[in-house]
mmCIF file of C-alpha atoms in Angstrom:
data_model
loop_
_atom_site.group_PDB
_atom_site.id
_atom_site.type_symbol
_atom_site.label_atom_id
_atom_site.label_comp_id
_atom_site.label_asym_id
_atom_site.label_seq_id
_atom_site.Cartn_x
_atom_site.Cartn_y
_atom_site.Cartn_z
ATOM 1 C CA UNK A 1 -15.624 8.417 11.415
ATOM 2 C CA UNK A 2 -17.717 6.472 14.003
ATOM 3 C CA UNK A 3 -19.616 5.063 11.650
ATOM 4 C CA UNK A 4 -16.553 3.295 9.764
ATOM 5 C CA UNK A 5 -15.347 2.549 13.113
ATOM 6 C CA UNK A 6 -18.591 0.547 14.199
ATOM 7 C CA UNK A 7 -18.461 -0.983 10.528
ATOM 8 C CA UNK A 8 -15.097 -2.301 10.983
ATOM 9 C CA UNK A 9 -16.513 -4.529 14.330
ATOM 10 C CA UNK A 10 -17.942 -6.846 11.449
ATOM 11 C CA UNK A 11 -15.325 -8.986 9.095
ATOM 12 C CA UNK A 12 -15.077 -11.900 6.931
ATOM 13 C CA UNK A 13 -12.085 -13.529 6.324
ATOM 14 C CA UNK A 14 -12.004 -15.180 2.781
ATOM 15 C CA UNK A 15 -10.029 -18.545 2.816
ATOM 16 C CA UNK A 16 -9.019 -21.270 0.269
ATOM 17 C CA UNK A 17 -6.719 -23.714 -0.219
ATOM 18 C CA UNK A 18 -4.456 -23.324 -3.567
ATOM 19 C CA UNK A 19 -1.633 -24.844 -5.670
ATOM 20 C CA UNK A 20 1.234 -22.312 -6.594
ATOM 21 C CA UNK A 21 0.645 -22.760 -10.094
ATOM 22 C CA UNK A 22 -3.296 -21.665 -9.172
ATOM 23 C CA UNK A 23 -1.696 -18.590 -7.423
ATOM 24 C CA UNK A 24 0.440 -17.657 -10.154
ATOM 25 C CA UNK A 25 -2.409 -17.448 -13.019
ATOM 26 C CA UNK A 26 -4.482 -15.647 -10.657
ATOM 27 C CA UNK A 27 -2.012 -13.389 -8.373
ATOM 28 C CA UNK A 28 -2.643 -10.000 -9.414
ATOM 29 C CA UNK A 29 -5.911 -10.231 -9.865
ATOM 30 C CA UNK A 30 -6.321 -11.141 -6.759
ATOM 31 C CA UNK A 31 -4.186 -8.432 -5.366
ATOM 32 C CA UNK A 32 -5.826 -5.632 -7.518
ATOM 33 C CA UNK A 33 -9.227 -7.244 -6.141
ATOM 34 C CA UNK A 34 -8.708 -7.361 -2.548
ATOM 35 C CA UNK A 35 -6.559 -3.884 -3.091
ATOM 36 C CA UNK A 36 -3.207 -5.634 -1.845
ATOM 37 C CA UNK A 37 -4.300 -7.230 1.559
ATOM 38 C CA UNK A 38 -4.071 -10.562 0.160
ATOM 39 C CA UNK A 39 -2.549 -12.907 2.441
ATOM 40 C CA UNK A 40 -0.230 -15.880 1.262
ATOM 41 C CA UNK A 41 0.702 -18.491 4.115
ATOM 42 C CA UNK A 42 3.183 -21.450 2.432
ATOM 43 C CA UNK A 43 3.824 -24.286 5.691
ATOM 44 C CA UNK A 44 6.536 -26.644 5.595
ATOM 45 C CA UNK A 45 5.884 -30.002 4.032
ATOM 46 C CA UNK A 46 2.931 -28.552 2.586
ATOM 47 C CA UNK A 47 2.713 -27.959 -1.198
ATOM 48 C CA UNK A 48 -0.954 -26.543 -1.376
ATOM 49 C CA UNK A 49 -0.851 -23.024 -0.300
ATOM 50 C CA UNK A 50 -3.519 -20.921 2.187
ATOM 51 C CA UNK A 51 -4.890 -17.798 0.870
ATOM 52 C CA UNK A 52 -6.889 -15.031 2.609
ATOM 53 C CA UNK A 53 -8.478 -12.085 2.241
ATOM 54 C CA UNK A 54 -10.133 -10.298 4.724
ATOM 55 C CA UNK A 55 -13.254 -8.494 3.323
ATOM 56 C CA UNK A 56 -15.648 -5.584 5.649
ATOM 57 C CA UNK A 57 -18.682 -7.066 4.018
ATOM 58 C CA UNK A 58 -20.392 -10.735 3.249
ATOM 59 C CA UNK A 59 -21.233 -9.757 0.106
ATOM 60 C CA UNK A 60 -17.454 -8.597 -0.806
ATOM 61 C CA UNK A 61 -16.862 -12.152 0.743
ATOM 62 C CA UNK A 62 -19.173 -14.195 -1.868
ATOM 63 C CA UNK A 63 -17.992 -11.908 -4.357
ATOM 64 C CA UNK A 64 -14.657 -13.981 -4.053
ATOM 65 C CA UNK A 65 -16.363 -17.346 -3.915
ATOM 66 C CA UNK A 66 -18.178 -16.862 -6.971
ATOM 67 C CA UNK A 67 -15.097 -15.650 -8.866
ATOM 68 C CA UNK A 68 -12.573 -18.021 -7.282
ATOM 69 C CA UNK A 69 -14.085 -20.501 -4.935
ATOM 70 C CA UNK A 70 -13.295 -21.307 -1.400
ATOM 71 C CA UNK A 71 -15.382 -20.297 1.636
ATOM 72 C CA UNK A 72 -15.873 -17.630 4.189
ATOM 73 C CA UNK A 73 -15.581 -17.308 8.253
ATOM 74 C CA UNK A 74 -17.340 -14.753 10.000
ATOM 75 C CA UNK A 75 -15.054 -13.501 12.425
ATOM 76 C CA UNK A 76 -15.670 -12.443 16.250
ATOM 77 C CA UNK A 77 -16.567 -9.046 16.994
ATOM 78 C CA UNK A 78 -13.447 -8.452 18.815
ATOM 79 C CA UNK A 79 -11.497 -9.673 15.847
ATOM 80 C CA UNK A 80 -9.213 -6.370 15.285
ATOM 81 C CA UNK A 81 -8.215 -6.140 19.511
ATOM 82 C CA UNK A 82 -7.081 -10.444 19.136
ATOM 83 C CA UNK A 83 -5.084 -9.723 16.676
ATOM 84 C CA UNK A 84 -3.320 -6.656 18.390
ATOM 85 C CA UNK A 85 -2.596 -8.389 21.123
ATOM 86 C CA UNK A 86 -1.138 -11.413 18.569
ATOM 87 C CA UNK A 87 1.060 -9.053 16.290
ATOM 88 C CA UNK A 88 4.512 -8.300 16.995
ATOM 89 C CA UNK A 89 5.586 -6.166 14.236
ATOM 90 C CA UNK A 90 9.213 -5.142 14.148
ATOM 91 C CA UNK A 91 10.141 -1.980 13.832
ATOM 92 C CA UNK A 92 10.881 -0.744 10.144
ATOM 93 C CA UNK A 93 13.517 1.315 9.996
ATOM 94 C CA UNK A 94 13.601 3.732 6.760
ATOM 95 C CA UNK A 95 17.518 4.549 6.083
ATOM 96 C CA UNK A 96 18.698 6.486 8.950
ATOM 97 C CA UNK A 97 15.878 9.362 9.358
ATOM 98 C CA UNK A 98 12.749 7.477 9.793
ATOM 99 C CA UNK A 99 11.281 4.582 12.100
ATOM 100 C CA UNK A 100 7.306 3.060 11.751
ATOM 101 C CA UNK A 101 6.230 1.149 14.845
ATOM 102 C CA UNK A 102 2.863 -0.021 15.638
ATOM 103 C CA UNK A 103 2.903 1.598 18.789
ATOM 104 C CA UNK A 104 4.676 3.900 20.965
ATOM 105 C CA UNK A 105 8.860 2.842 20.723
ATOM 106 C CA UNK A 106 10.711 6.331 22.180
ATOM 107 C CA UNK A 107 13.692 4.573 23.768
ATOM 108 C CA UNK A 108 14.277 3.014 19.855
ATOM 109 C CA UNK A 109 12.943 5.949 18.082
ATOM 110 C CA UNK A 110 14.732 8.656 19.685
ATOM 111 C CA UNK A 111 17.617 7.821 17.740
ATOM 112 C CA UNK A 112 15.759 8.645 14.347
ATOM 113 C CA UNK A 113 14.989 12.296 13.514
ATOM 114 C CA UNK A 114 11.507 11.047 12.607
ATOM 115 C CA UNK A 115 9.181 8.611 13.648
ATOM 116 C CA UNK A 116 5.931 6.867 12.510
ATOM 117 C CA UNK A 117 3.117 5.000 14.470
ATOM 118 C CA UNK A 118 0.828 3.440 12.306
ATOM 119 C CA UNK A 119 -1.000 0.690 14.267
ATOM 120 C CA UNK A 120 -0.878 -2.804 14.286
ATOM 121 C CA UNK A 121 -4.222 -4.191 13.166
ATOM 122 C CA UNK A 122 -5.146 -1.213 11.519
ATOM 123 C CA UNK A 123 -6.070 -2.026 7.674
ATOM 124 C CA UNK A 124 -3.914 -1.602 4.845
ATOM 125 C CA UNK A 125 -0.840 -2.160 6.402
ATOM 126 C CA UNK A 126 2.356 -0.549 8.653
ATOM 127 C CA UNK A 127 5.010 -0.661 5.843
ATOM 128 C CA UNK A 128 6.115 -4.307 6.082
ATOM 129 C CA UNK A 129 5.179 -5.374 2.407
ATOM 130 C CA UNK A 130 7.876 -5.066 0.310
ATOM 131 C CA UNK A 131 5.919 -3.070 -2.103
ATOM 132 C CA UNK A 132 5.516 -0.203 0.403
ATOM 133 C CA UNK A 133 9.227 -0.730 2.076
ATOM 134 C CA UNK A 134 10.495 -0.097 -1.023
ATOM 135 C CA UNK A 135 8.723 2.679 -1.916
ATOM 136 C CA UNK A 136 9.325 4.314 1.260
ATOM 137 C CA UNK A 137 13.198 3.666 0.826
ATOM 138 C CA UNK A 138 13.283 5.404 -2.388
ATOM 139 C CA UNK A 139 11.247 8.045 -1.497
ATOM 140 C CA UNK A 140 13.919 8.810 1.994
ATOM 141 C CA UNK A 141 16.782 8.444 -0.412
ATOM 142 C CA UNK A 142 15.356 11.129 -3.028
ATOM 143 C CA UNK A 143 14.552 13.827 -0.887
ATOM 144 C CA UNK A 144 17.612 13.761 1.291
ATOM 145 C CA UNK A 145 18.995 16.040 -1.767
ATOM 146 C CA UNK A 146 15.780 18.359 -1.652
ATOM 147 C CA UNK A 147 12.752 18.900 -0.042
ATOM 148 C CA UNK A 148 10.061 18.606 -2.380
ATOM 149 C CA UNK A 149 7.386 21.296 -2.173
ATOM 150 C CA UNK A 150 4.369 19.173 -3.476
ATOM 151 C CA UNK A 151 4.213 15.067 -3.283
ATOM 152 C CA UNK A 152 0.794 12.742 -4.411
ATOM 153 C CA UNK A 153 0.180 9.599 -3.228
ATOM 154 C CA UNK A 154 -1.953 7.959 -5.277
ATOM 155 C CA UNK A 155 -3.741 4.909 -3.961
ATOM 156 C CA UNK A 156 -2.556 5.937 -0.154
ATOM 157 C CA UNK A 157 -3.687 3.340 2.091
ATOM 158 C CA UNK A 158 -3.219 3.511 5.316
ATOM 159 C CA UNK A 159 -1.379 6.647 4.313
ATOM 160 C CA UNK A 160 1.980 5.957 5.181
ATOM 161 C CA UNK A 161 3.682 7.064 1.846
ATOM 162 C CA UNK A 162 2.078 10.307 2.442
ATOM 163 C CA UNK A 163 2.485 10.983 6.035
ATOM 164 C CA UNK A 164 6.025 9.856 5.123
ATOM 165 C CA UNK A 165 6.175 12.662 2.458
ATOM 166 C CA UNK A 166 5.660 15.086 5.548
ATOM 167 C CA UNK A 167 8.445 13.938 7.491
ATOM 168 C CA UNK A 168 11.003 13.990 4.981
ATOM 169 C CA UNK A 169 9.977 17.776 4.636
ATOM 170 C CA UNK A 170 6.977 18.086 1.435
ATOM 171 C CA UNK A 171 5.210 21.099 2.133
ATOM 172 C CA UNK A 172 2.132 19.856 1.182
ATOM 173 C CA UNK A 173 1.115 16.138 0.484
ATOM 174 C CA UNK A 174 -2.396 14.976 -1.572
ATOM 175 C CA UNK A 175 -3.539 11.576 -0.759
ATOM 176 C CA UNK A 176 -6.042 9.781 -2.928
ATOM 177 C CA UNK A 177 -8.174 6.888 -2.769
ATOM 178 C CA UNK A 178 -11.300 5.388 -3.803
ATOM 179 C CA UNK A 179 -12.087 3.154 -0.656
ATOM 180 C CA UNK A 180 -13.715 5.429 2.365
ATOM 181 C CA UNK A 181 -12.473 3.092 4.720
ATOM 182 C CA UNK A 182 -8.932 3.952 3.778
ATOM 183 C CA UNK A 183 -9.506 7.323 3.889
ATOM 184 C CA UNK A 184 -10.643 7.144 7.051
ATOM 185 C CA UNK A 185 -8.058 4.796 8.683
ATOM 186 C CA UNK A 186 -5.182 7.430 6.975
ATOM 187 C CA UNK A 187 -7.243 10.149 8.159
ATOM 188 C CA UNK A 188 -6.725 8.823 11.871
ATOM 189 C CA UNK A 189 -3.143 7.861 11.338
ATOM 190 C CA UNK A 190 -2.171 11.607 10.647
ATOM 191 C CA UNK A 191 -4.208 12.846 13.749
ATOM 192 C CA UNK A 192 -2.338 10.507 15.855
ATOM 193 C CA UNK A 193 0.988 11.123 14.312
ATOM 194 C CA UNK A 194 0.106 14.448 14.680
ATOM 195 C CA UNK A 195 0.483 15.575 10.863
ATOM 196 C CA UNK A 196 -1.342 18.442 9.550
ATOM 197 C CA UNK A 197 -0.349 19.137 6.197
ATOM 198 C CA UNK A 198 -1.811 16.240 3.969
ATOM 199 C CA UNK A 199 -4.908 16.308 2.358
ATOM 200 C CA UNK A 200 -6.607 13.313 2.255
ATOM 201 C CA UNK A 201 -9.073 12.992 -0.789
ATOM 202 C CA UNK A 202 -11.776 10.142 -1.615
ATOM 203 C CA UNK A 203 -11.579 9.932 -5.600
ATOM 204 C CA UNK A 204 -10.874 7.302 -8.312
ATOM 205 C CA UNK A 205 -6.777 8.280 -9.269
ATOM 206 C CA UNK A 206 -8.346 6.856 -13.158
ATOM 207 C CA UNK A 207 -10.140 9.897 -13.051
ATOM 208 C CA UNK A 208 -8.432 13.059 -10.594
ATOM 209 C CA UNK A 209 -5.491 15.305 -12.294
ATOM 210 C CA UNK A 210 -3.576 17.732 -10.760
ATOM 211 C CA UNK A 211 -4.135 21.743 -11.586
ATOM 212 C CA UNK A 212 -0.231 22.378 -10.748
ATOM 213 C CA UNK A 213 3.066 20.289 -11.672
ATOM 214 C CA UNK A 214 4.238 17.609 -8.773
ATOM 215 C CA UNK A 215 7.580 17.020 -7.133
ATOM 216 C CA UNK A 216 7.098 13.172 -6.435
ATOM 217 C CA UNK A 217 4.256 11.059 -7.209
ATOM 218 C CA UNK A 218 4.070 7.441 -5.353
ATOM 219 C CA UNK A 219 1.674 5.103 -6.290
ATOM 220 C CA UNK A 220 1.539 1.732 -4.718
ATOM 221 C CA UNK A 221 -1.036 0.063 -7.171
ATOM 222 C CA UNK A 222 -1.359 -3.327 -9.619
ATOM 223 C CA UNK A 223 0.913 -2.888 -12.888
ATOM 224 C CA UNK A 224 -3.008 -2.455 -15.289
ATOM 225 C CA UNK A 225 -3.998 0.564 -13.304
ATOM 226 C CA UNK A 226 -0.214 1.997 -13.564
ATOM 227 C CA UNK A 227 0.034 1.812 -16.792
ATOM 228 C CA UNK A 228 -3.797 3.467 -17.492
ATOM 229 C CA UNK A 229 -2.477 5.985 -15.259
ATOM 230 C CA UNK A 230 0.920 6.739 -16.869
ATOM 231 C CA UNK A 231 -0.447 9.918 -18.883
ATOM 232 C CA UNK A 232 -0.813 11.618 -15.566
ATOM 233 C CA UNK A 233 2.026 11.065 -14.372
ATOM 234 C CA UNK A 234 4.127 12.950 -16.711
ATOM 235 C CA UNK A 235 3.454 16.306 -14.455
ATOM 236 C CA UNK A 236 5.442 15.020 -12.213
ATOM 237 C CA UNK A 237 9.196 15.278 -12.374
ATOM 238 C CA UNK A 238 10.063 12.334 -9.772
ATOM 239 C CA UNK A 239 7.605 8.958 -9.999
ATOM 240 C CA UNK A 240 7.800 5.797 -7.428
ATOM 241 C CA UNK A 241 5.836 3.299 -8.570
ATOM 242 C CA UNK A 242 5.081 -0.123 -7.256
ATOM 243 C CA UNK A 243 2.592 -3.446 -6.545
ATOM 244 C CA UNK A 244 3.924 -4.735 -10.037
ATOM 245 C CA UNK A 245 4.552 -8.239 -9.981
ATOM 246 C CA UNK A 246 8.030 -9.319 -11.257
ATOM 247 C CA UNK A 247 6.112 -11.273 -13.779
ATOM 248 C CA UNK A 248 4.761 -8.234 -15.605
ATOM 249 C CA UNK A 249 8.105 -6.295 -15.248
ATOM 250 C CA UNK A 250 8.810 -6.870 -19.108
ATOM 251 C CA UNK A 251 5.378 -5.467 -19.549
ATOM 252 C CA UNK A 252 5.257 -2.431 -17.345
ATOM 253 C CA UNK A 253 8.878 -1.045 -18.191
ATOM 254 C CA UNK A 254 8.424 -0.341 -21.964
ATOM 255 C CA UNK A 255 5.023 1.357 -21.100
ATOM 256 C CA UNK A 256 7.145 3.768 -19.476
ATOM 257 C CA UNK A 257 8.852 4.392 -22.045
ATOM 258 C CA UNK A 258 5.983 4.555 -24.293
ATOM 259 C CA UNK A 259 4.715 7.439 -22.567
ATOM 260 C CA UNK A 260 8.184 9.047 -21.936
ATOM 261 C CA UNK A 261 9.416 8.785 -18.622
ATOM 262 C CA UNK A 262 12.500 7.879 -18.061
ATOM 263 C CA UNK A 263 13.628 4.696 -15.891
ATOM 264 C CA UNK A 264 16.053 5.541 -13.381
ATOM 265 C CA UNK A 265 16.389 2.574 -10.885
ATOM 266 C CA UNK A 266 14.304 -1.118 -10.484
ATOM 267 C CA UNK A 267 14.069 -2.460 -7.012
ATOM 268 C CA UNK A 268 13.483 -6.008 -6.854
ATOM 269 C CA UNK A 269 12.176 -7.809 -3.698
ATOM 270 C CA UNK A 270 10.929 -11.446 -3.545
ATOM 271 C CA UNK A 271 8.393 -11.618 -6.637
ATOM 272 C CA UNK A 272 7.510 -7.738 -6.323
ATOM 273 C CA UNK A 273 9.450 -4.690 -8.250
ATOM 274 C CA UNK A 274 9.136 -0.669 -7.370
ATOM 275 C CA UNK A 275 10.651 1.543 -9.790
ATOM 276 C CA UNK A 276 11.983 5.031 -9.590
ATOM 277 C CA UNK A 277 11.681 7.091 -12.728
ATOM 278 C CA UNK A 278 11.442 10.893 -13.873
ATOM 279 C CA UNK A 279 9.456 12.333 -16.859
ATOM 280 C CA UNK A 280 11.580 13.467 -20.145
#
């Protein structure tokens, strides 16, 4: 854990200058590349769009210059405490039993049954892209009816799906992912939310099963990995899925049908979609 914490000190931030029609050929890619923290910043009067990516390593950085041009800043050591101090996330407010703050709210969350604190700065997000705000709506409004006994998160993150999974009453969570770092940052996001009973796994979700049938599955990942992990899915009775672009919606829906599962609900928000399905 120190170690990851000591290799965080050390970023580059990935930067270049695009037209929309640029984004839009490249978009996912990009996003299944930089595993969703791909940053979009449109300015008024401005056509030409700013894109960044932050990236733990220079040579994750060139990786992105080679593939799509641009150029790289080193950033200073005290990088992640700056932009604490800058960030002034609002809370996000899940239905009416769930709050996630990046810090410490009682007088606001005492009037939720359960809260979150999942820090500002920390990597992989709090819950504000729409991706994960709608898949933690869906997931609140499904088990208000029952408590599911066993939930996976596949391609957890910062964890919040699955530490979310625990408040809303699973009895026991999994929570996969291939990148160490996440593990670790989800790892320290359930010791300071003080959440015992998820069990965070390193692993490639292309290649893990489950032994035993699932409640819920969530999976927060680009529309190509979905669908090459659809077979899996079907031992699960309830799926949220999301990170697919509106774009591909015509593509990802019929896959789901292809393999059987049944499409109960699409969320759209700004150019993203989550959907809620069950298995036939």
């Amino acid at each position: 854990m120190h170690a990851m914490r000591g290799r965080s000190l050390i970023m580059y931030l990935w930067r270049k200058a695009a037209d929309p029609c640029w984004l839009s050929a490249r978009e996912e890619i990009l996003e299944a590349c930089s595993r969703g923290a791909l940053v979009v910043i449109s300015r008024a009067g401005r056509k030409r769009l700013q894109l960044e990516i932050p990236c733990d390593s220079r040579r994750a950085s060139q990786r992105f210059i080679h593939e799509f041009g641009g150029r790289v800043e080193k950033l200073p050591r005290d990088w992640l405490k700056r932009f604490a101090r800058q960030e002034r996330t609002e809370p996000l407010r899940i239905g009416r039993r769930l709050i996630v703050t990046s810090s410490s709210i009682k007088r606001e969350a005492d009037s939720f049954p359960y809260s979150l604190i999942v820090p500002a700065g920390a990597a992989f997000g709090t819950g504000e892209h729409a991706t994960t705000a709608m898949s933690l709506r869906l997931l609140e409004e499904v088990t208000r009816r029952r408590k599911p006994q066993f939930v996976v998160d596949l391609g957890t993150g910062s964890g919040i799906l699955a530490l979310a999974a625990s408040c809303f009453g699973a009895k026991r969570v999994i929570a996969i992912d291939i990148d160490p770092t996440a593990i670790a940052t989800a790892e320290a996001n359930a010791r300071l939310n003080k959440i015992e009973n998820v069990d965070f796994q390193l692993a490639d979700v292309r290649s893990w099963n489950s032994a035993r049938r699932i409640d819920i599955a969530t999976a927060n990942l680009f529309s190509e990995l979905l669908i090459q992990i659809l077979p899996k899915l079907k031992r699960s009775s309830c799926l949220i899925l999301s990170g697919v672009l509106r774009t591909r919606e015509k593509e990802f829906v019929p896959a789901l049908h292809r393999h059987k599962i049944e499409l109960v609900e699409v969320r759209r928000r700004g150019k993203w979609i989550a959907v809620l399905a069950k298995t036939i």
